[in-house]
Amino acid sequence: MARPPGTRLAEIRPPGPWHALPHEQVAAHLGSGPDGLSDAEAAVRLAHHGANRLPEGRPRPAWLRLLAQFHNLLIYVLLGAAAIALALHEFVDAAVILAVVLVNAAIGFVQEGRAERSLNALREMVTPQASVRRDGRRLTLPASDLVPGDLVLLDPGDRVPADLRLTRSRGLRIQEAALTGESAAVEKGAAPVAAEALLGDRSAMAHSGTLVAAGQGQGVVVATGAATELGRVGTMLHRVESLKTPLIRQMDGLARQLTLFVLLLAAATFAIAFLLRGYGLAEAFMAVVGLAVAAIPEGLPAVMTIALAIGVQRMAARHAIIRRLPAVETLGAVGVICTDKTGTLTRNEMTARSLVTAAGEWVADGAGYAPEGAFRPVSGDPPAALPPVFRRALQAGLLCNDARLGRRGEDWLVDGDPMEGALLAMAAKAGLDPAAERLAAPRRDEIPFDAQHRFMAVLHHGGSGPSVFLKGAPERLLELCDRERGPEGDRPLDAAFWHGEAERLAASGQRVLALAERAPPAGGALDFAAVDRGGAVLLGLVGLIDPPRPEAVAAVADCHAAGIRVVMITGDHAVTAAAIAAQLGLAPAPLVLTGRDLAGMDDAALATAVRETDVFARTTPEDKLRLVAALQAQGRTVAMTGDGVNDAPALKRADVGVAMGLRGTEAAKEAAEMVLADDNFASIVAAVREGRTVYDNLRKVIGWTLPTSSGEALTILVAIGFGFALPVTPVQILWVNMITAVALGLTLAFEPTEPGTMARPPRARSEPLLPPLLLWQIAYVSLLFVAGAFGIFFWAEGRGLDIDTARTMVVNALVVMEVFYLFSIRYVHGTALTLRGVVGTPAVLLGLAAVVAAQFAMTYLPAMNLLLGTRPLSLADGAAIIVVGVAVLGLCEAEKAVRRGLLSGARGRAG
Ligand code: ATP
């Protein structure tokens, strides 16, 4: 009962539960056939049913986000202070306090919104894909384009993109934890089940959101979007991830403790000012409010969040997409990068170069996938016709193969596995026509390639009867062969010869594949156990070139300079892996271990082995997990790449799991902290560099904010403690905080990478938020600020200036000192006194311009003079203020130089 195209599907009700109907009936009911839907029909259905997406969780409304900005201890303190100021009829003070509150909230609101938006935009960069058959062609589409009736293909690691009624399955096992909570994978098949079967027992269905753990399958879409089982249980897409990382949470906690401490200190100061020093009630109160505002680092967590968000954006621009925010911090501490080889360190653009058979070796010219170039013997002239054993080997290579070659403009491209594409190109160079060969011998059955068993087998029916062709890793296929094809027919296998040939090809970095043939197993079906028992005939070995990526060579060198180890973990042959590792500069003579070696090691032996070994070859996903654990046990922070469904445990275990965006399965991407949009090793290194930059910037933000706020606070404390006149009024302190915290502190979140960032060893994971060095810096800089403020104040008074003018000078001096200190802290690891350091970045210059404008306004605008109690200053006064700023910069740089000298001296002695 095929349905006329374009009929509204909603009008067709299933005659029973999908899982209880025969799949043929389901397909017919939905108007789907073996070729799937047509594109035109799919478009009509998409318009009718809408995109295959779960409803989005409603984002927090803007007014709530704005309100949340006021939920902050400091704001409560300030609001209380404003109320008291009003009660005391200090209207100007109350207005300034309220202005500070509003400016703070507005900035927090805008910046947090921007950070959230930029993180959401990232999420859209990793959209799930689905494989479908439409018009008889296999396509990869965004999962959101699926419609009921679409024929979807499932492979290991896929996330099932919609609710499917299975029509075919082969060893298909699906993990349905997302839906049923059951973490063990269950077997699935096309046979209908009882109508009353519960969700977990509907083995004929593959439900949206579940994960393909193994095997392959095909099914017709019966429900999309909110109509799926997952949609029905009310699952929403959670769009807003928490913006908090461990470091920011730590900072939040610290800020809260500091606030409490400052409030206690303020209470004590109030008592001293009022009871001992003869301040009036209102005056003492305002002084204490000024102290509290100066000392509480309220804006710090917000600025840190912004620094992280900027880091995430910069990483995305370098093709590294962060899926979990804490990874931004962890990346900066990475000490070992474990990476696979094919496609990450190499280009994954394969060219089949040589074919070795028992009748000699032939080579193919040309590069890329263009089926153009000669195919000729290594030595001697080519005979009139291609010898039969070569023809048979090439046939095996093109039939045991799922790839297609196509042309876009001048370029030849592969649709499918590049290695299989290279086999097609080689066959074409030898004069075979892959399309015609495939038509003449249609495929009847297959055992798909799996990294675990390392071969692929197909059953074809050709003119000369049925045949099974195999291709796979040489040592694996040699186990399955007992004969070899010679010029005069089949003869016993000379395994030693073939192992030698495989090593010879691999030694130059070529990837080696073996090709074989066998009679179909009894019974006709291609079952794994029968093929695994052996009895095949080896046809030959193919050597494929897959050159290292040039940028990977540079990135490996960068890693070594940055004290980061690079370890190659590959499924490829040990000799090939070692050759490529040497070409990449991983080590001059890389030490190699294979998965088999690892299997024989206990944890103690493994711990020693991971210290020295650069290359692990012929590994399984389980080996990856053991290697991550062993490296972590040495206290290293480990980044690990992966793409398959079986890599998920290792990716989760690693400190930074890195999934491949192009080759990777959904399962790997979901387990990973970071996804590489271009699968390129160099992008991991770029992300590490940005990770180090972000961490530095966080430290700069902290290193600037804490000393400047404690410097201001100390100035007030000292004045009250010693009974001096206040060198700045509380309202002026509020002003300084409002202006500088916004315009200056924030600029540090935008700092670019410092020179030498990748020449330092990685930071220890255990490094505290406030290392002793930073504590010392806070003390040193606070004292400089106090000295500067009082220095200017007494100097002005000494020259007979009135107190308002003297205070105006102090306010300006505080801001100028903050500016100069900002320039110093921009370079934590080196001197700021370079051209680059002095010129600054656009962010810094913009912040600086805003601050200068604000200070001129407060000093020279009559209205501001009235409001803030300031007075215009002379040029000479201005010059004196700049001198104080320069002195602070000089003293900070001198301290850095002494510290560096002490450090290198200590290192020299230790050395
Ligand atoms: P890496 O782990 O660095 O990506 P790899 O691609 O060689 O390296 P696997 O995909 O695990 O790792 O492949 C392991 C081996 O299996 C290969 O070296 C090759 O000999 C064989 N092999 C890979 N793909 C196929 C395939 N499609 N058909 C047959 N054999 C294959």
Coordinates of N, CA and C in Angstrom, one line a residue, residues 299-396:
G299 N 34.2 41.8 41.2 CA 34.1 41.6 39.8 C 34.9 40.4 39.3
L300 N 35.7 39.9 40.2 CA 36.7 38.9 39.8 C 36.2 37.7 39.1
P301 N 35.2 36.9 39.7 CA 34.7 35.7 39.0 C 34.1 36.1 37.6
A302 N 33.5 37.2 37.5 CA 32.9 37.6 36.2 C 33.9 37.8 35.2
V303 N 35.0 38.5 35.5 CA 36.1 38.8 34.6 C 36.8 37.5 34.2
M304 N 36.9 36.6 35.2 CA 37.5 35.3 34.9 C 36.7 34.5 33.9
T305 N 35.4 34.5 34.1 CA 34.5 33.8 33.2 C 34.7 34.3 31.7
I306 N 34.8 35.7 31.7 CA 35.0 36.2 30.3 C 36.3 35.8 29.7
A307 N 37.4 35.7 30.6 CA 38.7 35.3 30.0 C 38.5 33.9 29.5
L308 N 37.8 33.0 30.2 CA 37.6 31.6 29.7 C 36.8 31.6 28.4
A309 N 35.7 32.4 28.3 CA 34.9 32.4 27.1 C 35.7 32.9 25.9
I310 N 36.6 33.9 26.2 CA 37.4 34.3 25.1 C 38.4 33.2 24.6
G311 N 38.9 32.5 25.6 CA 39.8 31.4 25.3 C 39.1 30.3 24.4
V312 N 37.9 30.0 24.8 CA 37.1 29.0 24.1 C 36.9 29.5 22.6
Q313 N 36.6 30.8 22.5 CA 36.4 31.3 21.1 C 37.7 31.2 20.3
R314 N 38.8 31.6 21.0 CA 40.1 31.5 20.2 C 40.4 30.1 19.8
M315 N 40.1 29.1 20.7 CA 40.3 27.7 20.4 C 39.5 27.3 19.2
A316 N 38.2 27.7 19.2 CA 37.3 27.4 18.1 C 37.9 27.9 16.8
A317 N 38.5 29.1 16.8 CA 39.0 29.7 15.6 C 40.2 28.8 15.1
R318 N 40.8 28.1 16.0 CA 41.9 27.2 15.7 C 41.4 25.7 15.5
H319 N 40.2 25.5 15.3 CA 39.5 24.2 15.0 C 39.4 23.3 16.2
A320 N 39.6 23.8 17.4 CA 39.5 23.0 18.6 C 38.2 23.4 19.3
I321 N 37.2 22.6 19.3 CA 35.9 23.0 19.8 C 35.7 22.4 21.2
I322 N 35.6 23.2 22.2 CA 35.5 22.8 23.6 C 34.1 22.3 23.9
R323 N 34.0 21.1 24.4 CA 32.6 20.6 24.8 C 32.4 20.8 26.3
R324 N 33.4 20.7 27.1 CA 33.2 20.9 28.5 C 34.2 22.0 28.9
L325 N 33.7 23.1 29.6 CA 34.4 24.2 29.8 C 35.7 24.0 30.7
P326 N 35.7 23.1 31.7 CA 36.9 23.0 32.5 C 38.1 22.5 31.7
A327 N 37.8 21.9 30.5 CA 39.0 21.5 29.7 C 39.9 22.7 29.3
V328 N 39.3 23.9 29.2 CA 40.1 25.1 28.9 C 41.2 25.2 29.9
E329 N 40.9 25.0 31.1 CA 42.0 25.1 32.2 C 42.9 24.0 32.1
T330 N 42.4 22.8 31.9 CA 43.2 21.6 32.0 C 44.2 21.6 30.8
L331 N 43.7 22.0 29.6 CA 44.6 22.0 28.5 C 46.0 22.7 28.7
G332 N 45.9 23.8 29.5 CA 47.2 24.5 29.8 C 48.2 23.6 30.6
A333 N 47.7 22.6 31.3 CA 48.5 21.8 32.1 C 49.0 20.5 31.5
V334 N 48.5 20.3 30.2 CA 48.8 19.0 29.5 C 50.3 18.7 29.4
G335 N 50.7 17.5 29.9 CA 52.1 17.2 29.8 C 52.4 16.0 28.8
V336 N 51.4 15.3 28.4 CA 51.5 14.2 27.4 C 50.4 14.3 26.5
I337 N 50.7 14.3 25.2 CA 49.6 14.1 24.2 C 49.7 12.8 23.6
C338 N 48.7 11.9 23.8 CA 48.6 10.6 23.1 C 47.8 10.8 21.9
T339 N 48.4 10.5 20.7 CA 47.6 10.8 19.5 C 47.7 9.6 18.6
D340 N 46.6 9.4 17.8 CA 46.7 8.3 16.8 C 47.4 8.9 15.6
K341 N 47.6 8.0 14.6 CA 48.5 8.4 13.5 C 47.7 8.8 12.3
T342 N 46.9 7.9 11.8 CA 46.3 8.1 10.5 C 45.3 9.3 10.5
G343 N 45.6 10.3 9.7 CA 44.7 11.4 9.6 C 44.9 12.5 10.6
T344 N 45.6 12.2 11.7 CA 45.9 13.2 12.7 C 47.3 13.7 12.6
L345 N 48.3 12.7 12.5 CA 49.6 13.1 12.3 C 49.9 13.0 10.8
T346 N 49.2 12.2 10.1 CA 49.4 12.0 8.6 C 48.2 12.7 7.9
R347 N 48.3 12.8 6.6 CA 47.2 13.5 5.9 C 46.0 12.7 5.7
N348 N 46.1 11.3 5.8 CA 45.0 10.4 5.4 C 44.6 10.7 3.9
E349 N 45.6 11.0 3.1 CA 45.4 11.1 1.7 C 46.3 10.0 1.1
M350 N 45.7 8.9 0.8 CA 46.6 7.7 0.5 C 46.8 7.5 -1.0
T351 N 48.0 7.0 -1.3 CA 48.3 6.6 -2.6 C 48.8 5.2 -2.6
A352 N 48.2 4.3 -3.3 CA 48.7 2.9 -3.4 C 49.9 2.9 -4.3
R353 N 51.1 2.6 -3.7 CA 52.3 2.8 -4.5 C 52.8 1.4 -5.1
S354 N 52.9 0.4 -4.2 CA 53.4 -0.9 -4.8 C 52.4 -2.0 -4.5
L355 N 52.5 -3.0 -5.4 CA 51.8 -4.3 -5.2 C 52.8 -5.4 -5.4
V356 N 52.9 -6.1 -4.3 CA 53.9 -7.3 -4.3 C 53.1 -8.6 -4.3
T357 N 53.4 -9.4 -5.3 CA 52.8 -10.7 -5.4 C 53.9 -11.8 -5.5
A358 N 53.5 -13.0 -5.5 CA 54.5 -14.1 -5.7 C 55.1 -14.0 -7.0
A359 N 54.6 -13.2 -7.9 CA 55.2 -13.0 -9.3 C 55.9 -11.7 -9.4
G360 N 56.3 -11.1 -8.3 CA 57.1 -9.9 -8.4 C 56.4 -8.7 -7.9
E361 N 57.1 -7.5 -8.1 CA 56.5 -6.3 -7.6 C 56.3 -5.3 -8.7
W362 N 55.1 -4.7 -8.7 CA 54.8 -3.6 -9.6 C 54.5 -2.3 -8.9
V363 N 54.8 -1.2 -9.5 CA 54.5 0.1 -8.8 C 53.6 1.0 -9.7
A364 N 52.8 1.8 -9.0 CA 51.9 2.8 -9.7 C 52.5 4.2 -9.6
D365 N 52.5 4.9 -10.7 CA 52.9 6.3 -10.6 C 51.7 7.2 -10.2
G366 N 52.0 8.5 -10.0 CA 51.0 9.5 -9.8 C 50.7 9.6 -8.3
A367 N 50.0 10.7 -8.0 CA 49.6 11.0 -6.6 C 48.2 11.3 -6.6
G368 N 47.6 11.3 -5.4 CA 46.2 11.6 -5.2 C 45.3 10.4 -5.8
Y369 N 44.0 10.7 -6.0 CA 43.1 9.6 -6.3 C 42.8 9.6 -7.8
A370 N 43.5 10.4 -8.6 CA 43.2 10.4 -10.1 C 43.7 9.1 -10.6
P371 N 42.8 8.4 -11.4 CA 43.1 7.1 -11.9 C 44.0 7.2 -13.1
E372 N 45.0 8.1 -13.0 CA 45.9 8.3 -14.1 C 47.4 8.0 -13.7
G373 N 48.1 7.4 -14.6 CA 49.5 7.1 -14.2 C 49.8 5.7 -14.7
A374 N 51.1 5.4 -14.8 CA 51.5 4.0 -15.2 C 51.4 3.0 -14.1
F375 N 51.2 1.7 -14.4 CA 51.4 0.7 -13.5 C 52.3 -0.3 -14.1
R376 N 53.5 -0.5 -13.6 CA 54.6 -1.2 -14.3 C 55.4 -2.0 -13.3
P377 N 56.2 -3.0 -13.8 CA 57.1 -3.7 -12.9 C 58.2 -2.8 -12.4
V378 N 58.7 -3.1 -11.2 CA 59.7 -2.3 -10.6 C 61.0 -2.4 -11.5
S379 N 61.2 -3.6 -12.0 CA 62.4 -3.7 -12.9 C 62.0 -4.4 -14.2
G380 N 62.6 -4.0 -15.2 CA 62.3 -4.7 -16.5 C 61.1 -4.0 -17.2
D381 N 60.9 -4.5 -18.4 CA 59.8 -3.9 -19.2 C 58.5 -4.6 -18.9
P382 N 57.4 -3.9 -19.0 CA 56.1 -4.5 -18.8 C 55.8 -5.5 -19.8
P383 N 55.2 -6.7 -19.5 CA 54.7 -7.6 -20.5 C 53.5 -7.1 -21.2
A384 N 53.1 -7.8 -22.2 CA 52.0 -7.3 -23.0 C 50.7 -7.2 -22.2
A385 N 50.4 -8.2 -21.3 CA 49.2 -8.1 -20.6 C 49.5 -8.2 -19.1
L386 N 48.6 -7.7 -18.3 CA 48.8 -7.7 -16.8 C 48.7 -9.2 -16.4
P387 N 49.8 -9.7 -15.6 CA 49.8 -11.1 -15.2 C 48.5 -11.4 -14.3
P388 N 48.0 -12.6 -14.5 CA 46.7 -12.9 -13.8 C 46.7 -12.7 -12.3
V389 N 47.8 -13.0 -11.6 CA 47.8 -12.8 -10.2 C 47.7 -11.4 -9.8
F390 N 48.3 -10.5 -10.6 CA 48.1 -9.1 -10.3 C 46.7 -8.6 -10.5
R391 N 46.1 -9.1 -11.6 CA 44.7 -8.8 -11.9 C 43.8 -9.2 -10.8
R392 N 44.1 -10.5 -10.3 CA 43.2 -11.0 -9.3 C 43.3 -10.2 -8.0
A393 N 44.6 -9.8 -7.6 CA 44.8 -9.0 -6.4 C 44.1 -7.7 -6.5
L394 N 44.2 -7.1 -7.7 CA 43.5 -5.8 -7.9 C 42.0 -5.9 -7.8
Q395 N 41.5 -7.0 -8.4 CA 40.1 -7.3 -8.3 C 39.6 -7.4 -6.8
A396 N 40.4 -8.2 -6.0 CA 40.1 -8.3 -4.6 C 40.1 -7.0 -3.9

